PDB file of C-alpha atoms in Angstrom:
ATOM      1  CA  SER A   1     -78.354 253.609-182.078  1.00 43.00           C
ATOM      2  CA  ASN A   2     -79.794 250.539-181.755  1.00 48.00           C
ATOM      3  CA  ALA A   3     -76.950 248.546-179.999  1.00 55.00           C
ATOM      4  CA  SER A   4     -77.793 246.181-177.929  1.00 61.00           C
ATOM      5  CA  ASP A   5     -76.855 245.290-174.284  1.00 71.00           C
ATOM      6  CA  PRO A   6     -74.714 242.168-174.498  1.00 73.00           C
ATOM      7  CA  ALA A   7     -75.607 241.032-170.748  1.00 73.00           C
ATOM      8  CA  ALA A   8     -79.328 241.519-171.898  1.00 71.00           C
ATOM      9  CA  ASP A   9     -79.063 239.686-174.758  1.00 77.00           C
ATOM     10  CA  ASP A  10     -77.210 236.838-173.082  1.00 79.00           C
ATOM     11  CA  ALA A  11     -80.178 236.488-170.262  1.00 78.00           C
ATOM     12  CA  GLN A  12     -82.713 236.749-172.843  1.00 81.00           C
ATOM     13  CA  ARG A  13     -80.997 233.721-174.745  1.00 82.00           C
ATOM     14  CA  LYS A  14     -80.503 231.693-171.298  1.00 84.00           C
ATOM     15  CA  GLU A  15     -84.169 232.372-170.484  1.00 83.00           C
ATOM     16  CA  LEU A  16     -85.340 231.197-173.987  1.00 83.00           C
ATOM     17  CA  GLU A  17     -83.321 228.081-173.879  1.00 86.00           C
ATOM     18  CA  ALA A  18     -84.832 227.478-170.348  1.00 83.00           C
ATOM     19  CA  VAL A  19     -88.492 227.561-171.708  1.00 82.00           C
ATOM     20  CA  GLN A  20     -87.407 225.481-174.713  1.00 85.00           C
ATOM     21  CA  ALA A  21     -86.009 223.110-172.171  1.00 83.00           C
ATOM     22  CA  GLN A  22     -89.109 223.181-170.420  1.00 82.00           C
ATOM     23  CA  GLU A  23     -91.504 222.454-173.147  1.00 82.00           C
ATOM     24  CA  GLN A  24     -89.331 219.797-174.450  1.00 82.00           C
ATOM     25  CA  ALA A  25     -89.432 218.085-170.884  1.00 79.00           C
ATOM     26  CA  ALA A  26     -93.137 218.624-171.357  1.00 75.00           C
ATOM     27  CA  GLU A  27     -93.563 216.788-174.746  1.00 78.00           C
ATOM     28  CA  GLU A  28     -91.380 214.120-173.466  1.00 77.00           C
ATOM     29  CA  ALA A  29     -93.571 213.258-170.346  1.00 72.00           C
ATOM     30  CA  GLN A  30     -96.720 213.725-172.483  1.00 72.00           C
ATOM     31  CA  ALA A  31     -95.192 211.222-175.020  1.00 69.00           C
ATOM     32  CA  ARG A  32     -94.283 208.747-171.757  1.00 69.00           C
ATOM     33  CA  GLY A  33     -98.024 209.382-170.523  1.00 66.00           C
ATOM     34  CA  GLU A  34     -99.512 208.437-173.754  1.00 62.00           C
ATOM     35  CA  ALA A  35     -97.457 205.404-174.032  1.00 61.00           C
ATOM     36  CA  GLU A  36     -98.444 204.325-170.509  1.00 58.00           C
ATOM     37  CA  LEU A  37    -102.183 204.932-171.373  1.00 56.00           C
ATOM     38  CA  LYS A  38    -101.963 202.831-174.481  1.00 59.00           C
ATOM     39  CA  SER A  39    -100.638 199.958-172.592  1.00 59.00           C
ATOM     40  CA  ALA A  40    -102.906 200.589-169.433  1.00 63.00           C
ATOM     41  CA  PRO A  41    -106.048 199.291-170.757  1.00 70.00           C
ATOM     42  CA  ALA A  42    -104.773 196.019-171.510  1.00 69.00           C
ATOM     43  CA  ALA A  43    -103.437 195.707-167.786  1.00 68.00           C
ATOM     44  CA  VAL A  44    -106.381 197.296-166.307  1.00 72.00           C
ATOM     45  CA  GLU A  45    -108.559 194.694-168.246  1.00 74.00           C
ATOM     46  CA  ALA A  46    -106.407 191.497-167.097  1.00 75.00           C
ATOM     47  CA  ALA A  47    -106.560 192.914-163.468  1.00 76.00           C
ATOM     48  CA  ARG A  48    -110.355 193.179-163.829  1.00 78.00           C
ATOM     49  CA  LYS A  49    -110.628 189.820-165.529  1.00 82.00           C
ATOM     50  CA  ALA A  50    -108.887 188.166-162.674  1.00 80.00           C
ATOM     51  CA  ALA A  51    -110.782 189.958-160.047  1.00 81.00           C
ATOM     52  CA  GLU A  52    -114.038 188.902-161.630  1.00 82.00           C
ATOM     53  CA  GLU A  53    -112.963 185.223-161.887  1.00 81.00           C
ATOM     54  CA  GLY A  54    -111.902 185.116-158.266  1.00 77.00           C
ATOM     55  CA  ALA A  55    -115.070 186.648-157.255  1.00 76.00           C
ATOM     56  CA  VAL A  56    -117.180 184.283-159.343  1.00 75.00           C
ATOM     57  CA  ARG A  57    -115.088 181.367-157.712  1.00 74.00           C
ATOM     58  CA  GLU A  58    -115.829 182.896-154.113  1.00 72.00           C
ATOM     59  CA  ARG A  59    -119.379 183.469-154.670  1.00 67.00           C
ATOM     60  CA  ARG A  60    -120.086 179.831-156.187  1.00 66.00           C
ATOM     61  CA  ALA A  61    -118.286 178.464-152.801  1.00 63.00           C
ATOM     62  CA  ARG A  62    -120.364 180.390-150.817  1.00 59.00           C
ATOM     63  CA  GLU A  63    -123.839 180.510-152.470  1.00 56.00           C
ATOM     64  CA  ASP A  64    -123.556 176.640-153.509  1.00 55.00           C
ATOM     65  CA  LYS A  65    -125.998 174.379-152.003  1.00 61.00           C
ATOM     66  CA  ARG A  66    -123.722 171.913-152.460  1.00 73.00           C
ATOM     67  CA  LEU A  67    -122.499 169.906-149.062  1.00 79.00           C
ATOM     68  CA  THR A  68    -119.099 170.561-147.904  1.00 84.00           C
ATOM     69  CA  CYS A  69    -118.337 168.409-144.663  1.00 87.00           C
ATOM     70  CA  ALA A  70    -115.476 167.224-142.726  1.00 89.00           C
ATOM     71  CA  ILE A  71    -115.242 163.822-140.758  1.00 89.00           C
ATOM     72  CA  VAL A  72    -112.720 163.876-137.727  1.00 86.00           C
ATOM     73  CA  GLY A  73    -111.810 160.884-135.495  1.00 84.00           C
ATOM     74  CA  PRO A  74    -108.492 158.843-134.494  1.00 83.00           C
ATOM     75  CA  PRO A  75    -107.221 156.245-136.833  1.00 80.00           C
ATOM     76  CA  GLY A  76    -109.130 153.144-137.040  1.00 82.00           C
ATOM     77  CA  SER A  77    -112.641 154.836-136.173  1.00 85.00           C
ATOM     78  CA  ILE A  78    -114.175 153.791-139.683  1.00 88.00           C
ATOM     79  CA  LYS A  79    -113.882 157.454-141.203  1.00 87.00           C
ATOM     80  CA  GLY A  80    -113.325 156.249-144.373  1.00 86.00           C
ATOM     81  CA  LYS A  81    -116.450 153.662-144.272  1.00 89.00           C
ATOM     82  CA  LEU A  82    -118.650 156.441-143.164  1.00 90.00           C
ATOM     83  CA  CYS A  83    -117.286 158.685-146.120  1.00 90.00           C
ATOM     84  CA  GLU A  84    -118.171 155.938-148.574  1.00 90.00           C
ATOM     85  CA  LEU A  85    -121.743 155.325-147.065  1.00 90.00           C
ATOM     86  CA  VAL A  86    -122.339 159.456-147.501  1.00 89.00           C
ATOM     87  CA  THR A  87    -120.739 159.991-150.860  1.00 88.00           C
ATOM     88  CA  SER A  88    -122.930 156.916-152.093  1.00 88.00           C
ATOM     89  CA  THR A  89    -126.003 158.625-151.107  1.00 85.00           C
ATOM     90  CA  HIS A  90    -125.139 162.387-151.664  1.00 82.00           C
ATOM     91  CA  ALA A  91    -123.743 163.942-154.833  1.00 78.00           C
ATOM     92  CA  MET A  92    -120.314 165.043-153.521  1.00 86.00           C
ATOM     93  CA  LYS A  93    -116.466 163.461-153.522  1.00 90.00           C
ATOM     94  CA  HIS A  94    -114.624 161.958-150.794  1.00 91.00           C
ATOM     95  CA  VAL A  95    -111.329 163.773-150.105  1.00 91.00           C
ATOM     96  CA  SER A  96    -108.872 161.900-148.035  1.00 89.00           C
ATOM     97  CA  GLY A  97    -106.016 164.023-146.592  1.00 88.00           C
ATOM     98  CA  GLY A  98    -103.690 161.101-146.865  1.00 87.00           C
ATOM     99  CA  GLU A  99    -104.419 160.478-150.272  1.00 89.00           C
ATOM    100  CA  ALA A 100    -104.326 164.248-151.144  1.00 91.00           C
ATOM    101  CA  LEU A 101    -100.523 164.269-149.854  1.00 91.00           C
ATOM    102  CA  ARG A 102     -99.403 161.222-151.685  1.00 91.00           C
ATOM    103  CA  ASP A 103    -100.810 162.552-154.928  1.00 92.00           C
ATOM    104  CA  ALA A 104     -98.950 165.684-154.318  1.00 92.00           C
ATOM    105  CA  MET A 105     -96.043 163.953-153.614  1.00 92.00           C
ATOM    106  CA  LYS A 106     -96.486 161.648-156.755  1.00 93.00           C
ATOM    107  CA  ALA A 107     -97.183 164.784-159.069  1.00 92.00           C
ATOM    108  CA  GLY A 108     -94.225 166.570-157.822  1.00 91.00           C
ATOM    109  CA  SER A 109     -95.507 169.799-157.344  1.00 89.00           C
ATOM    110  CA  ASP A 110     -93.381 172.335-154.860  1.00 92.00           C
ATOM    111  CA  ALA A 111     -95.826 171.547-151.999  1.00 91.00           C
ATOM    112  CA  GLY A 112     -95.534 167.979-152.755  1.00 91.00           C
ATOM    113  CA  ARG A 113     -91.769 167.768-152.516  1.00 93.00           C
ATOM    114  CA  ALA A 114     -91.586 169.845-149.634  1.00 93.00           C
ATOM    115  CA  ALA A 115     -94.175 167.301-147.975  1.00 92.00           C
ATOM    116  CA  GLN A 116     -91.892 164.249-149.252  1.00 92.00           C
ATOM    117  CA  GLU A 117     -88.717 166.286-147.811  1.00 93.00           C
ATOM    118  CA  ALA A 118     -90.658 166.579-144.506  1.00 91.00           C
ATOM    119  CA  ARG A 119     -91.575 163.156-144.320  1.00 90.00           C
ATOM    120  CA  LYS A 120     -88.115 162.075-145.096  1.00 91.00           C
ATOM    121  CA  ASP A 121     -86.643 164.144-142.238  1.00 91.00           C
ATOM    122  CA  THR A 122     -89.211 164.089-139.626  1.00 90.00           C
ATOM    123  CA  GLY A 123     -91.555 161.095-140.325  1.00 87.00           C
ATOM    124  CA  GLN A 124     -94.739 163.379-140.631  1.00 87.00           C
ATOM    125  CA  VAL A 125     -95.673 166.585-142.649  1.00 88.00           C
ATOM    126  CA  PRO A 126     -96.252 169.776-141.118  1.00 88.00           C
ATOM    127  CA  GLU A 127     -99.828 170.731-140.563  1.00 88.00           C
ATOM    128  CA  ALA A 128     -99.381 173.874-142.461  1.00 89.00           C
ATOM    129  CA  LEU A 129     -98.268 172.113-145.536  1.00 90.00           C
ATOM    130  CA  GLN A 130    -101.023 169.711-145.226  1.00 90.00           C
ATOM    131  CA  ILE A 131    -103.555 172.344-145.060  1.00 90.00           C
ATOM    132  CA  GLU A 132    -101.624 174.042-148.026  1.00 90.00           C
ATOM    133  CA  ILE A 133    -102.228 170.670-150.272  1.00 91.00           C
ATOM    134  CA  VAL A 134    -105.912 169.999-149.278  1.00 91.00           C
ATOM    135  CA  GLY A 135    -107.101 173.504-149.195  1.00 89.00           C
ATOM    136  CA  ALA A 136    -105.745 173.694-153.137  1.00 89.00           C
ATOM    137  CA  LEU A 137    -107.466 170.633-153.737  1.00 90.00           C
ATOM    138  CA  LEU A 138    -110.520 171.898-151.983  1.00 88.00           C
ATOM    139  CA  MET A 139    -110.926 174.847-153.943  1.00 87.00           C
ATOM    140  CA  SER A 140    -110.282 173.136-157.255  1.00 85.00           C
ATOM    141  CA  ASP A 141    -113.085 173.499-159.752  1.00 81.00           C
ATOM    142  CA  ALA A 142    -113.737 170.046-159.658  1.00 80.00           C
ATOM    143  CA  LEU A 143    -114.626 170.020-156.288  1.00 84.00           C
ATOM    144  CA  LEU A 144    -116.336 173.247-156.000  1.00 78.00           C
ATOM    145  CA  ASP A 145    -118.704 172.036-158.679  1.00 76.00           C
ATOM    146  CA  CYS A 146    -119.732 169.108-156.889  1.00 81.00           C
ATOM    147  CA  GLY A 147    -119.142 169.310-153.098  1.00 83.00           C
ATOM    148  CA  TRP A 148    -116.658 167.377-150.834  1.00 89.00           C
ATOM    149  CA  LEU A 149    -116.575 165.411-147.681  1.00 91.00           C
ATOM    150  CA  LEU A 150    -113.162 165.480-146.152  1.00 91.00           C
ATOM    151  CA  ASP A 151    -111.547 162.932-143.709  1.00 89.00           C
ATOM    152  CA  GLY A 152    -108.073 162.574-142.463  1.00 81.00           C
ATOM    153  CA  LEU A 153    -106.978 166.236-141.719  1.00 76.00           C
ATOM    154  CA  PRO A 154    -105.179 167.094-139.749  1.00 65.00           C
ATOM    155  CA  ARG A 155    -102.867 164.256-139.820  1.00 62.00           C
ATOM    156  CA  THR A 156    -100.818 165.077-136.720  1.00 59.00           C
ATOM    157  CA  LYS A 157    -101.401 164.690-133.289  1.00 59.00           C
ATOM    158  CA  ALA A 158    -103.174 167.265-130.884  1.00 51.00           C
TER     159      ALA A 158
END
């Protein structure tokens, strides 16, 4: 007689269901992986492009033979006049720390608004904020392409 054991049949059925569940989970994982792989090239390409652009900008700033200088001195020490003389004979732009702050405030950038608030509250702009504003200007393409002569930074007394 070929009568089957109900307990053995139940165990086989459960084992088959477990195998089927594992296979289904593996198929779903593979489908998710394929979807991630399809979107990964675009993300990888965007990250590569951003890194390449950053590297080009840094390389230009380091390798360039263009002059980047700063003139420091107390108020009234003819820094502005010296900058005019130097920039008239060299291919570089005069960057005034005070003018950069005023331009940022006028443009209404986040840093400009923060500078305006600080000036309203304390009468001066924190040095870190000055450096952020002027630093962004100095790293702009326009100034990286021609070089610069900075004066008026920092604007706080030491």
